[in-house]
């Protein structure tokens, strides 16, 4: 079972704005069918997920990847009707980028601490066995 994360209000607001802009300008982000054909995630689906208020860690990692790939298009964000800007908003906007990066960084650090803890416990268990004359 995947851990869920509560989506900050600023990220939810950006996603809502992205849907509004997409409807108004008829561009920006793929719908489900377009995304499937292109083999990528759907901006419309991502916006819906974010607006719902809770997403999985896998979704947060997809967001981080989206922002890394699409940051090259930020030069077009001064035009609030551009497909690049609208897509960015669908995925949570600048707030979404900051949030996704923070969540992934924190989760990776937490998982690394857990691995170290398990390694330490295993080393202690092995040492205990060796102290009691048990061979490896």
XYZ file of C-alpha atoms in Angstrom:
136
model
C 0.000 0.000 0.000
C 1.356 3.359 -1.017
C 1.670 6.266 1.358
C -0.611 9.239 0.616
C 0.283 12.897 0.864
C -2.052 15.785 1.535
C -1.886 18.314 -1.305
C -1.255 21.915 -0.161
C -3.982 24.430 -1.000
C -1.673 26.481 -3.262
C -1.033 23.365 -5.392
C -4.760 22.578 -5.547
C -5.513 26.177 -6.551
C -2.937 26.072 -9.374
C -4.445 22.827 -10.692
C -7.941 24.360 -10.631
C -6.648 27.411 -12.467
C -4.993 25.141 -15.032
C -8.311 23.423 -15.758
C -10.028 26.798 -16.110
C -7.344 28.073 -18.487
C -7.404 24.859 -20.526
C -11.157 25.169 -20.959
C -10.896 28.865 -21.844
C -7.983 28.581 -24.318
C -8.561 25.001 -25.540
C -4.908 24.017 -25.080
C -2.366 22.932 -22.519
C -1.991 19.464 -21.082
C -3.236 16.188 -22.485
C -6.552 14.575 -21.730
C -6.541 10.845 -20.994
C -6.756 9.690 -24.633
C -4.054 12.077 -25.842
C -1.745 11.099 -23.003
C -2.203 7.401 -23.704
C -1.349 7.884 -27.384
C 1.762 9.884 -26.442
C 2.746 7.458 -23.676
C 2.864 10.158 -21.005
C 0.828 11.298 -18.013
C -2.342 13.313 -18.435
C -2.249 16.880 -17.183
C -6.022 16.858 -16.858
C -5.920 13.694 -14.737
C -3.087 15.100 -12.634
C -5.089 18.273 -11.968
C -8.077 16.165 -10.894
C -5.833 14.110 -8.591
C -4.364 17.237 -7.012
C -7.739 18.906 -6.543
C -8.970 15.782 -4.732
C -6.522 16.702 -1.973
C -4.492 13.510 -1.590
C -1.995 11.780 -3.890
C 0.330 8.797 -3.689
C 4.095 8.986 -3.458
C 4.260 7.570 -6.995
C 2.208 10.552 -8.183
C 4.502 12.985 -6.367
C 7.507 11.357 -8.082
C 5.763 11.719 -11.472
C 5.183 15.385 -10.671
C 8.872 15.875 -9.874
C 9.781 14.261 -13.204
C 7.254 16.397 -15.094
C 8.643 19.607 -13.612
C 12.239 18.561 -14.346
C 11.349 17.863 -17.999
C 9.168 20.927 -18.508
C 11.189 23.587 -16.687
C 12.862 24.324 -20.049
C 9.530 25.740 -21.241
C 9.161 28.226 -18.373
C 10.324 30.942 -20.774
C 6.792 30.771 -22.232
C 5.074 31.292 -18.875
C 4.842 35.066 -19.295
C 1.997 34.284 -21.726
C -0.699 33.002 -19.361
C -2.569 31.496 -22.321
C 0.385 29.424 -23.571
C 0.122 25.639 -23.584
C 3.348 25.504 -21.548
C 1.943 27.692 -18.764
C -1.412 25.903 -18.710
C 0.265 22.482 -18.523
C 2.485 23.719 -15.676
C -0.597 24.837 -13.768
C -2.380 21.522 -14.348
C 0.507 19.800 -12.549
C 0.324 22.229 -9.605
C 2.332 25.207 -10.818
C 5.403 26.566 -9.041
C 3.925 25.536 -5.692
C 3.574 21.983 -7.030
C 7.174 21.941 -8.188
C 8.467 23.076 -4.778
C 6.171 20.649 -2.938
C 7.006 17.618 -5.110
C 10.745 18.283 -4.839
C 10.485 18.603 -1.051
C 8.376 15.469 -0.612
C 10.706 13.338 -2.756
C 13.792 14.701 -0.964
C 12.250 14.016 2.473
C 11.001 10.530 1.510
C 14.370 9.540 0.061
C 16.110 10.705 3.254
C 13.572 8.839 5.411
C 14.015 5.655 3.401
C 17.792 5.931 3.632
C 17.557 6.303 7.427
C 15.357 3.193 7.553
C 17.863 1.219 5.465
C 20.689 2.244 7.785
C 18.623 1.257 10.812
C 17.884 -2.174 9.329
C 21.565 -2.653 8.431
C 22.596 -1.713 11.967
C 20.068 -4.137 13.495
C 21.205 -6.915 11.167
C 24.869 -6.280 11.995
C 24.021 -6.420 15.716
C 22.125 -9.680 15.218
C 25.039 -11.235 13.326
C 27.515 -10.069 15.962
C 25.322 -11.550 18.700
C 25.306 -14.883 16.885
C 29.077 -14.804 16.490
C 29.498 -13.953 20.190
C 27.459 -17.038 21.027
C 29.644 -19.259 18.894
C 27.262 -19.507 15.963
C 28.902 -19.590 12.557
C 27.671 -17.541 9.669
